[in-house]
Coordinates of C-alpha atoms in Angstrom, one line a residue:
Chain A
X194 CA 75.0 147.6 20.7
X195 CA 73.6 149.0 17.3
X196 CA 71.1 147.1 15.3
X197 CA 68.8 147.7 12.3
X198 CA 65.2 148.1 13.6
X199 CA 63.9 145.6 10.8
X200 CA 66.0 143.0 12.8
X201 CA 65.7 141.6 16.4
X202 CA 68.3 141.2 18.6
X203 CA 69.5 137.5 18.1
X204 CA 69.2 135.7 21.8
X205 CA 72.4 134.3 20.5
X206 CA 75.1 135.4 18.4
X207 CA 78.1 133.7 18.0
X208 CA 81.0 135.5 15.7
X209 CA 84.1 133.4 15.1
X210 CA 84.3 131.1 17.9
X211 CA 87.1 128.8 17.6
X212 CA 88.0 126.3 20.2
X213 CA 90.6 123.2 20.5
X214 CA 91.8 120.7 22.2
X215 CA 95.4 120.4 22.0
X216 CA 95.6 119.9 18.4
X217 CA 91.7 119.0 18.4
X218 CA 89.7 121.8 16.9
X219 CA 86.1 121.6 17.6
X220 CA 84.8 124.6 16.8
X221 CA 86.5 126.4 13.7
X222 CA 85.4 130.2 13.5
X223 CA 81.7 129.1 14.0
X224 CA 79.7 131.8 13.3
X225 CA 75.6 130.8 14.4
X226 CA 73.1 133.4 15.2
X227 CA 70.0 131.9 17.1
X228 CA 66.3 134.7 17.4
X229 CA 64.5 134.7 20.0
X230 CA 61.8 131.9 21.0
X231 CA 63.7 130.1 17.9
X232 CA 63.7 126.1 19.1
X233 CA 67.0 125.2 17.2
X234 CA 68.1 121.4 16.7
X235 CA 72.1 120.6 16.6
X236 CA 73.0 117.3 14.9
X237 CA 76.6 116.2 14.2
X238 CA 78.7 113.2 14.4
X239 CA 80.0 112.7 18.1
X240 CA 83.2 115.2 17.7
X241 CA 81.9 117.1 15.7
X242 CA 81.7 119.7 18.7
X243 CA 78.1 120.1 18.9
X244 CA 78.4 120.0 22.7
X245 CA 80.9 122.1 23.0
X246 CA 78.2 124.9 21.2
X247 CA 76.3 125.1 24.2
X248 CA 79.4 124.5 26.5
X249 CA 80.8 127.7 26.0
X250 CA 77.4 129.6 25.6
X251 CA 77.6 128.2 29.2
X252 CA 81.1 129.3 30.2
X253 CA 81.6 126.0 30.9
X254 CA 84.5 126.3 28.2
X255 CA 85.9 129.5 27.3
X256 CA 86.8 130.0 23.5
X257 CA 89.7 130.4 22.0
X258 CA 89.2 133.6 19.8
X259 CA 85.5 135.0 19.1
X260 CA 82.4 136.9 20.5
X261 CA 79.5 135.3 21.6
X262 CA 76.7 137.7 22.7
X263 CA 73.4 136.9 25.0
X264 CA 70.6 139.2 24.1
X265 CA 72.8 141.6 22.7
X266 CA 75.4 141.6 25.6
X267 CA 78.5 140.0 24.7
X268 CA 79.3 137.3 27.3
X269 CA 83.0 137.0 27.5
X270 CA 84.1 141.0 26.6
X271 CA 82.9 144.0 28.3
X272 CA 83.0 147.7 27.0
X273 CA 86.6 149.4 27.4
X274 CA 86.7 153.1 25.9
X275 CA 85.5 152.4 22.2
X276 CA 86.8 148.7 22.2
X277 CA 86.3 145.5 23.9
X278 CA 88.0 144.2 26.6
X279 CA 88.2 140.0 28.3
X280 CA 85.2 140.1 30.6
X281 CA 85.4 140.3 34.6
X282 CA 83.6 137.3 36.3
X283 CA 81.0 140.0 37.8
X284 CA 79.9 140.8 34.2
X285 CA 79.6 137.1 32.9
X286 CA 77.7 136.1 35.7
X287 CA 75.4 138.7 34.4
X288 CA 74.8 137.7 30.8
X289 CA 75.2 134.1 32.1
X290 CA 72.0 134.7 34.3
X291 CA 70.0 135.1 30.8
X292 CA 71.2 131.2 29.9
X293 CA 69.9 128.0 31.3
X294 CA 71.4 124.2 31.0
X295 CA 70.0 121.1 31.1
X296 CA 73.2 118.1 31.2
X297 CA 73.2 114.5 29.7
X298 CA 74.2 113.3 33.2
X299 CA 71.5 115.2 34.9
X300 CA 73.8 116.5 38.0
X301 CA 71.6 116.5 39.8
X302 CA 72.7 117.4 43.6
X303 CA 72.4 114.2 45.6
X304 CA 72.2 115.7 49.1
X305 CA 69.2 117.6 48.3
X306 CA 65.1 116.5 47.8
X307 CA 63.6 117.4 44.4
X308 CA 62.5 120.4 45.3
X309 CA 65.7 121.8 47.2
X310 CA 67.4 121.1 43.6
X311 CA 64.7 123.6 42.4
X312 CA 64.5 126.0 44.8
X313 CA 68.4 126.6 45.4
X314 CA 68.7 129.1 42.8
X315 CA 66.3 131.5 43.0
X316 CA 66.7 131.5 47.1
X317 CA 70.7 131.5 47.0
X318 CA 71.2 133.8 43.7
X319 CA 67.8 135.5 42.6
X320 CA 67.3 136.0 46.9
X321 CA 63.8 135.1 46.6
X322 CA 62.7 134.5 50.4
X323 CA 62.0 130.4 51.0
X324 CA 58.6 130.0 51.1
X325 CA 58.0 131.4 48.0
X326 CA 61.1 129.5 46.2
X327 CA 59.6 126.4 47.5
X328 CA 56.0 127.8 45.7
X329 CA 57.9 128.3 42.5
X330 CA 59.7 125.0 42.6
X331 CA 56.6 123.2 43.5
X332 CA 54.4 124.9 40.8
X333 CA 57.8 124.0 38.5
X334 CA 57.7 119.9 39.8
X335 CA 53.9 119.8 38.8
X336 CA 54.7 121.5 35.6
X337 CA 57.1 118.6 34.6
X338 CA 54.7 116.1 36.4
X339 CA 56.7 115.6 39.4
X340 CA 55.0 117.4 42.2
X341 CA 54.4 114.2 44.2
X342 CA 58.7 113.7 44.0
X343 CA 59.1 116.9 46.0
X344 CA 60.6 115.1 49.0
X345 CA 62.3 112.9 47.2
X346 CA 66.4 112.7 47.0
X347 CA 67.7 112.2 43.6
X348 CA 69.2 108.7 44.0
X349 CA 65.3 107.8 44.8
X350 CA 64.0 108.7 41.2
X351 CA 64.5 106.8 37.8
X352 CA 66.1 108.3 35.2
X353 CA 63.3 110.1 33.3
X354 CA 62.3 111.6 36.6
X355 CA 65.7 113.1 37.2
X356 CA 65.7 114.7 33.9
X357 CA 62.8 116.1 35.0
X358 CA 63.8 117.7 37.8
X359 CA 66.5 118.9 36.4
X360 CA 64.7 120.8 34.2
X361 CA 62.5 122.2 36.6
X362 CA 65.6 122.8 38.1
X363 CA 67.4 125.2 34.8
X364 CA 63.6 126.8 34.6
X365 CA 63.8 128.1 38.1
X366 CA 66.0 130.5 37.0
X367 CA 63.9 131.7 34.3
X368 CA 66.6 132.0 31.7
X369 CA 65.8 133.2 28.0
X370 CA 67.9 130.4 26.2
X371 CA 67.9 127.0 27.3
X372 CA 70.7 124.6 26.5
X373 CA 70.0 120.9 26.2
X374 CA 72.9 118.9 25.6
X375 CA 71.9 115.1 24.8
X376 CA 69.4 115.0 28.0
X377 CA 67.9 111.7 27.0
X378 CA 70.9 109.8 25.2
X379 CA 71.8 108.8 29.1
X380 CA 67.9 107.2 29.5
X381 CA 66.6 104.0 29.1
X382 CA 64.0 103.6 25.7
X383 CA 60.9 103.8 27.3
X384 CA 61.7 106.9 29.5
X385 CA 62.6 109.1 26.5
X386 CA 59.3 110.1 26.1
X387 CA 58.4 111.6 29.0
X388 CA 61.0 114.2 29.3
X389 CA 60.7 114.6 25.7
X390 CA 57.4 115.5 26.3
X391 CA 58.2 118.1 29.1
X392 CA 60.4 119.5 26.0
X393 CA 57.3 119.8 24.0
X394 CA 55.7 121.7 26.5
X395 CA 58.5 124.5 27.2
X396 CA 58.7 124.6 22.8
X397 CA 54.9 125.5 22.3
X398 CA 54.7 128.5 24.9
X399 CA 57.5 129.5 22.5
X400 CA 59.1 132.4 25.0
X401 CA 61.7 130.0 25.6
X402 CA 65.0 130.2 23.2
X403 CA 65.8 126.3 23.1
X404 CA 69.1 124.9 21.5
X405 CA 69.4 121.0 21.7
X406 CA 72.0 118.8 20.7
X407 CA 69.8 115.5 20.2
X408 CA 69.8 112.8 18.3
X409 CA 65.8 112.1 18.6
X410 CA 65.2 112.9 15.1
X411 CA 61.9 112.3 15.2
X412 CA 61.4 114.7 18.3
X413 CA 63.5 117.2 16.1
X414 CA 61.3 117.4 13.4
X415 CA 58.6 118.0 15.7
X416 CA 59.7 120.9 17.5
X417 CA 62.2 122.5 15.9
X418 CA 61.9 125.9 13.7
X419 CA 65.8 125.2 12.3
X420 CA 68.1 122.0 12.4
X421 CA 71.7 122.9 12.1
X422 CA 74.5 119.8 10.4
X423 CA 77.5 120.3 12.4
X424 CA 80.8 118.9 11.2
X425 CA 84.5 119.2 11.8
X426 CA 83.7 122.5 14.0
X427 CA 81.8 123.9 11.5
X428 CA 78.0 124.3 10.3
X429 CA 78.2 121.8 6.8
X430 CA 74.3 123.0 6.2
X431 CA 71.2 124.0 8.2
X432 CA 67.2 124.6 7.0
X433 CA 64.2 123.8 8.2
X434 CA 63.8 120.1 9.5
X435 CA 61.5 118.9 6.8
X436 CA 64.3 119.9 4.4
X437 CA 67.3 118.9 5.9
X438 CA 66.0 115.8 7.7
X439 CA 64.7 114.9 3.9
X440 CA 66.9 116.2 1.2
X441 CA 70.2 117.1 2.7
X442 CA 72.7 119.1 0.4
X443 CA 75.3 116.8 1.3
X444 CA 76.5 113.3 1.4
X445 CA 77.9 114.0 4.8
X446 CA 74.4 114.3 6.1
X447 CA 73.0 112.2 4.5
X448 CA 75.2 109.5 5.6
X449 CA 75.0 110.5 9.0
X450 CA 71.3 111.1 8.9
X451 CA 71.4 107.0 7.5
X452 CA 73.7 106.0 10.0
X453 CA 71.4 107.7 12.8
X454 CA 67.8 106.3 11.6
X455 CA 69.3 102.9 11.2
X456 CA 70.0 102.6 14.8
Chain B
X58 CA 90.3 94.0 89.9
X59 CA 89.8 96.3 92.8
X60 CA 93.5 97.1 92.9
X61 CA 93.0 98.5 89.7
X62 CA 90.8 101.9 91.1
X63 CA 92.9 104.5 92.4
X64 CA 92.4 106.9 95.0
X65 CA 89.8 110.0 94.5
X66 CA 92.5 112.5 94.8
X67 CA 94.4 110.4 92.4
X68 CA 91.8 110.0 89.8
X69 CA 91.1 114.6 90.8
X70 CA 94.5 115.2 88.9
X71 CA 94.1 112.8 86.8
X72 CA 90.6 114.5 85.5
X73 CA 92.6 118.0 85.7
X74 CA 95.1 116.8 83.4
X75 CA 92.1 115.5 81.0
X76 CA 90.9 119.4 81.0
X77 CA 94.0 120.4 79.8
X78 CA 94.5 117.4 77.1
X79 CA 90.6 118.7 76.2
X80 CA 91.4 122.1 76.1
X81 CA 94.5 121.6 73.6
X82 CA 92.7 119.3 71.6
X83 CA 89.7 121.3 71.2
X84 CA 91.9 124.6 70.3
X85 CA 93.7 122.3 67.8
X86 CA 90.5 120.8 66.0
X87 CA 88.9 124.3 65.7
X88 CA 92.2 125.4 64.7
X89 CA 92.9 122.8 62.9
X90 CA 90.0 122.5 60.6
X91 CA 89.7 126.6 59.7
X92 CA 93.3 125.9 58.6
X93 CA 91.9 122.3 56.5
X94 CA 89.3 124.1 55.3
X95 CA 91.4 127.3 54.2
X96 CA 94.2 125.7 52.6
X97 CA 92.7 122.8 51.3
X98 CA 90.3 125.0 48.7
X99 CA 93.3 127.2 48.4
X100 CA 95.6 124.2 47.1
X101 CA 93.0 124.0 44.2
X102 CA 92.6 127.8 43.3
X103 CA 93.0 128.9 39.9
X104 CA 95.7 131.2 41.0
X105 CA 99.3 130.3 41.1
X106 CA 100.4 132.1 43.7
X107 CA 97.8 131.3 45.9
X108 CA 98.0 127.9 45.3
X109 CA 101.6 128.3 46.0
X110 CA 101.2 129.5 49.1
X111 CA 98.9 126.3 50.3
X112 CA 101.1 124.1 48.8
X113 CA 104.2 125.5 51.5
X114 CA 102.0 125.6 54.1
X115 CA 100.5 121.7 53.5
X116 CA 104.7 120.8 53.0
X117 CA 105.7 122.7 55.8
X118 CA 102.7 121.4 58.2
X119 CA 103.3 118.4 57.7
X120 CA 107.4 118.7 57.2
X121 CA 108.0 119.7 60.5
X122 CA 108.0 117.2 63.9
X123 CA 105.9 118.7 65.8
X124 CA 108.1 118.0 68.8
X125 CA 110.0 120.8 67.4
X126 CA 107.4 123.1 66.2
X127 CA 106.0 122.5 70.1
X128 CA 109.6 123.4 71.5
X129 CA 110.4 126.4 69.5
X130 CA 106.7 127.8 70.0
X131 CA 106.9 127.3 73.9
X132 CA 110.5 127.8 74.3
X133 CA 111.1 130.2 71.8
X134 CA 108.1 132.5 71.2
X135 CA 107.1 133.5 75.0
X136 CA 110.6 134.8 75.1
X137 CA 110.5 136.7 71.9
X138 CA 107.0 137.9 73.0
X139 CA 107.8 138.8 76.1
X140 CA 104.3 136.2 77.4
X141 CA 103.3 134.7 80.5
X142 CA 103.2 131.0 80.7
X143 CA 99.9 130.6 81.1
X144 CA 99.7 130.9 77.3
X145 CA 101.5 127.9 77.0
X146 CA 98.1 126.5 76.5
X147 CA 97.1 128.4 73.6
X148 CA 100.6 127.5 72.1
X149 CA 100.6 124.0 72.6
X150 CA 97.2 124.0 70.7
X151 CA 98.3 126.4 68.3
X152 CA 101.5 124.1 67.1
X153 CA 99.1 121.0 67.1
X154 CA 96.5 122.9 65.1
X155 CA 99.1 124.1 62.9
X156 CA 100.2 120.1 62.2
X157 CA 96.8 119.2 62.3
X158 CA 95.9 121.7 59.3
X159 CA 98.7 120.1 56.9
X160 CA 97.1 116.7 56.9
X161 CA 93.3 118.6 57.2
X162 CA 94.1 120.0 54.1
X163 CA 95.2 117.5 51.6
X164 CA 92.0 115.5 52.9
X165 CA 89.9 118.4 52.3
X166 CA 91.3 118.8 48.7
X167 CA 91.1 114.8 47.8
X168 CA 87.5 114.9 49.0
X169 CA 86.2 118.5 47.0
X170 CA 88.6 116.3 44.1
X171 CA 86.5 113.4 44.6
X172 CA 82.5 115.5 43.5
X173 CA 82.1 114.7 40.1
X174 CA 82.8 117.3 37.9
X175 CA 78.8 117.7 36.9
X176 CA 78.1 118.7 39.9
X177 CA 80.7 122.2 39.4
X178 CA 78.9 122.4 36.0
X179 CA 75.3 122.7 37.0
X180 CA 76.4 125.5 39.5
X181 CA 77.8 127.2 36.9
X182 CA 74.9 126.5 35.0
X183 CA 72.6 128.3 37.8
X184 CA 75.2 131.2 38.0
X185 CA 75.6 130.5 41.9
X186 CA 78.9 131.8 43.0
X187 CA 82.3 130.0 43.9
X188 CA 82.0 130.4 47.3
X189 CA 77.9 129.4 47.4
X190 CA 78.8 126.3 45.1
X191 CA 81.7 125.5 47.4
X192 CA 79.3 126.2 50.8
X193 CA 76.1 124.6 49.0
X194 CA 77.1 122.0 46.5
X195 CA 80.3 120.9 46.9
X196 CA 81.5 121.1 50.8
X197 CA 78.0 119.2 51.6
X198 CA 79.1 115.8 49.1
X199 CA 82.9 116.3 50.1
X200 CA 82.1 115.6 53.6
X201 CA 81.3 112.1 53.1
X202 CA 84.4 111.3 52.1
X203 CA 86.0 113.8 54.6
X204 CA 84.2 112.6 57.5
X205 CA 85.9 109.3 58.1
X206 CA 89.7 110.3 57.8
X207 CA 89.3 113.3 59.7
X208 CA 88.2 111.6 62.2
X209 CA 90.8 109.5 62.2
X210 CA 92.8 112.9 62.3
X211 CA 91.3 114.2 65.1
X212 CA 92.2 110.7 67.0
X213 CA 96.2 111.1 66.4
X214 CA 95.9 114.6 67.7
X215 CA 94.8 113.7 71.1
X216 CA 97.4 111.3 71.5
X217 CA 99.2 113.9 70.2
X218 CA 98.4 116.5 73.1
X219 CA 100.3 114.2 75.5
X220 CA 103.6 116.6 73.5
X221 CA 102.9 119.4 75.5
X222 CA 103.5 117.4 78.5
X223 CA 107.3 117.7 77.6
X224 CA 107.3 121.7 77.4
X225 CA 105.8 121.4 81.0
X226 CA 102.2 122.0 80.6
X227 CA 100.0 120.0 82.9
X228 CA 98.1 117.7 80.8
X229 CA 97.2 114.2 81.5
X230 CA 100.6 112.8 81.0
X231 CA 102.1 115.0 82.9
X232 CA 99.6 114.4 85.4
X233 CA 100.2 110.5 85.2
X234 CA 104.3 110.9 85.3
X235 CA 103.7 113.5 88.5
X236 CA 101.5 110.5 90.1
X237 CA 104.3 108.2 89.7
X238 CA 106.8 110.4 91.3
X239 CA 107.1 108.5 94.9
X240 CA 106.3 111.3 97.6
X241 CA 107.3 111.2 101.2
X242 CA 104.5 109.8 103.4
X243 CA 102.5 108.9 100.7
X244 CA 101.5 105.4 99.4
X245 CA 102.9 104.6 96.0
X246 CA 100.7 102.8 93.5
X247 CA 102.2 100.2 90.6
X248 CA 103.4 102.8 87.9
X249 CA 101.6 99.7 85.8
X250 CA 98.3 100.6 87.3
X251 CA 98.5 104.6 86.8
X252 CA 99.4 103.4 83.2
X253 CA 96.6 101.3 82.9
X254 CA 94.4 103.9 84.1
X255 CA 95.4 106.7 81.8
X256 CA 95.3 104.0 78.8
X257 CA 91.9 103.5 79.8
X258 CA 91.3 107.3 79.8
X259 CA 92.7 107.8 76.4
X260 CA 90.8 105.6 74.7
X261 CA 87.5 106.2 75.9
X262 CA 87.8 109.8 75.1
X263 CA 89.0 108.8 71.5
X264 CA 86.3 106.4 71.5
X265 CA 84.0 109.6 71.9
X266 CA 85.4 111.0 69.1
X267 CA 84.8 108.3 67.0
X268 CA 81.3 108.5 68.1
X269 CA 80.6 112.1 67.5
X270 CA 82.1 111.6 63.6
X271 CA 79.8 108.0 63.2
X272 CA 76.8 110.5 64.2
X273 CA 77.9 113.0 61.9
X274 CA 78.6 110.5 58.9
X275 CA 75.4 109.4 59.6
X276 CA 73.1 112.7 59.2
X277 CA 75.3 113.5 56.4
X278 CA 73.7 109.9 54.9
X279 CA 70.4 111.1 55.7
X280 CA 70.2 114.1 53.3
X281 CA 70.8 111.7 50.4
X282 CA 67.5 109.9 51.6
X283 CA 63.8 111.1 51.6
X284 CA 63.2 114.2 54.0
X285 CA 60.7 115.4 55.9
X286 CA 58.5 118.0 54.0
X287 CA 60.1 121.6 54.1
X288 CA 56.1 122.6 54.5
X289 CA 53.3 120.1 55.2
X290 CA 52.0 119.5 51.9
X291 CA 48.6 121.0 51.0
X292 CA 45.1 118.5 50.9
X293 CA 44.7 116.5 48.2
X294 CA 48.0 116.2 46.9
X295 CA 49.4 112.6 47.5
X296 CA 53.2 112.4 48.5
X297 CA 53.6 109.3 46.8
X298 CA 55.3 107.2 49.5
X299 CA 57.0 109.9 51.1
X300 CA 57.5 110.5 54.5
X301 CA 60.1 109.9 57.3

């Protein structure tokens, strides 16, 4: 794939990605190129398809029409002669491995301890032999301050803990972008901060690609390089947080930004 | 009560006839469930056709009394075949299996139905295959809800080996109705007692059944409780109340 050398290789590049829902369009020829290590911060109204961003970076949904590429490596198309042809499931599983996800719901498999959540992966995809997917996934729960909870079955951990896990979980796998999607919207008040704080820590070794749809303003001030307004499937305006959190371009934002703080 | 007991050699064919109600059953079950299992993650395959193909199988499984299906695969097949009768065996659990896979298979697909969607999402989201989300993820929470009606299942298909009884194979009906056939020289007993005696059998062979699939709902509980460590956990670290 040809790129000036001034320029890296975005970790994602998405090219006119449309998407609806029946006659529900949620992403309208969205066009959103994120660098590598860049911490990225989606806000929106709910609607506004700001999930559905990381969904199909996820092939959890497939777009309608568009190209997104992973590192370079267009996820959905594959080479054909000098064009582009609908991927094969062998070669999105391979760009796919580059992307991580961390859900608002967790998910979390019941029937297994902590650290069989975390291990899973890497033994059952990356073949790494057990007792050194259990090391990884052990050295993963103390990262996220869990290592204690490795025996532990999901339905025995609050909700903070879970998330946690569940991270641990997406980081197994070692991918270059991570995916957050809401992860503490589902959370009681006072366990926010703890997996916010396991965020913190993935942001400042800064390998990590990080795109969250959140709407911990505060949190995204904090962390995040570039906050992106998402609206009616499209980007309204984006900037740096200090900017857009404080003098928004539009009314839209700063309505929604209102409506958010006041909550 | 001691009228009730019946005669060593009595109670001899009547145990022979269990064998062959065991063996059927047991060729059905296995049968049975690889058919369940097949054509209930078939039913929900993304591809039509294949799909399709589940959906005639479940219809015509289940369709089809398997009085008939029995007759025409005894009857019909060892003549077309050119087989022995001793396969009569094999085909009596075959046509059973083949009844018992219908009904396998829509409780198969309810239950993979029933694992919240998340759960398919996260295994995308760790890039496992379908078939190690299906054997790791999936399968493992289905059988909770799988567990209890195919046991259930399992039940109507013994009583439903006492069929091959009527193509002539010597099961423990058959072995009951022989006993009650009254035989020169010999002393009959009340057909009400045999009865009683092979009622008895019945049900403490489904309540064996039931037993076996209470254990295995029961470990399939466990693995959504605390577990032994996979390793013993180094010195110094605390497990925080874990353990057993």
């Amino acid at each position: 794939m040809p790129t000036t050398a001034s320029e890296p290789i975005p970790a994602v590049r998405m090219r006119k990605v449309s998407k609806a829902f029946g006659d529900n369009v949620v992403l309208n020829e969205l066009d959103l190129d994120v660098a590598p290590g860049e911490r990225v911060v989606i806000i929106g109204p709910s609607g506004s398809g700001k999930t559905t961003i990381l969904r199909v970076c996820m092939t959890l949904e497939r777009p309608d029409a568009g190209t997104i590429d992973i590192n370079g490596e267009s996820l959905y198309h594959e080479p054909d002669g000098d064009g582009l042809k609908p991927a094969r499931e062998k070669h999105i599983r391979q760009v796919r491995s580059r992307v991580g996800m961390v859900f608002q719901h967790f998910n979390l498999f019941p029937h297994m301890s902590a650290l069989e959540n975390v291990a899973l992966a890497p033994i059952k995809v990356h073949g790494m032999p057990k007792d050194e997917a259990y090391e990884l996934g052990r050295q993963l729960l103390d990262k996220v301050g869990l290592r204690a909870h490795a025996n532990h079955a999901p339905g025995q951990l609050s909700g903070g803990q879970k998330q946690r896990v569940a991270i641990a979980r997406s980081l197994a796998t070692d991918p270059d972008v991570m995916l957050f999607d809401e992860v503490t919207s589902a959370l009681d008040p006072e366990l926010v901060g703890e997996v916010l704080g396991v965020l913190r820590d993935i942001a400042e070794e800064g390998t990590t690609t990080m795109m969250l749809v959140t709407h911990e303003m505060g949190f995204a001030k904090e962390v995040a390089d570039r906050v992106v307004m998402f609206d009616h499937g499209r980007i309204l305006e984006e900037g740096p947080p200090d900017q857009l959190l404080h003098e928004p371009a539009h009314d839209r934002t700063r309505s929604f930004l209102r409506a958010v703080l006041a909550h | 009560m001691g009228e009730l007991i019946l005669s060593p050699l009595r109670y001899e064919r009547l145990l022979e006839g269990l064998s062959v109600t065991l063996q059927v059953l047991g060729l059905a079950f296995a049968l049975g469930i690889v058919l369940s299992l097949v054509f209930g993650v078939a039913r929900l395959s993304e591809r039509r056709w294949v799909r399709g193909i589940a959906l005639v199988y479940v219809e015509f499984s289940r369709g089809i009394s398997s009085i008939i299906l029995l007759f025409f695969m005894a009857i019909a097949i060892p003549i077309l075949l050119g087989l022995e009768q001793r396969s009569l065996l094999v085909l009596g659990g075959v046509a059973l299996g083949l009844n018992m896979g219908g009904y396998g298979a829509e409780i198969i697909r309810g239950a993979i139905l029933s694992v919240p969607k998340g759960q398919t999402e996260a295994s995308i989201s760790l890039n496992l295959t379908d078939a190690q989300r299906l054997r790791y993820v999936i399968l493992p929470q289905a059988m909770r809800v799988i567990l209890p009606p195919m046991g259930n299942l399992t039940i109507e298909i013994l009583k439903g080996t006492a069929l091959v009884s009527l193509v002539g194979l010597a099961d423990l009906t058959l072995a009951l109705r022989k006993l009650d056939v009254p035989q020169p020289g010999v002393e009959r007993v009340p057909t009400m007692v045999l009865f009683a005696n092979v009622l008895v059998i019945y049900f403490v062979v489904a309540q064996v059944i039931n037993g076996l699939f209470r254990l295995a709902e029961r470990r399939t509980e466990r693995s959504y409780g605390t577990r032994a460590p996979i390793e013993p956990v180094p010195d110094g670290v605390e497990t925080a109340g874990a353990g057993g």
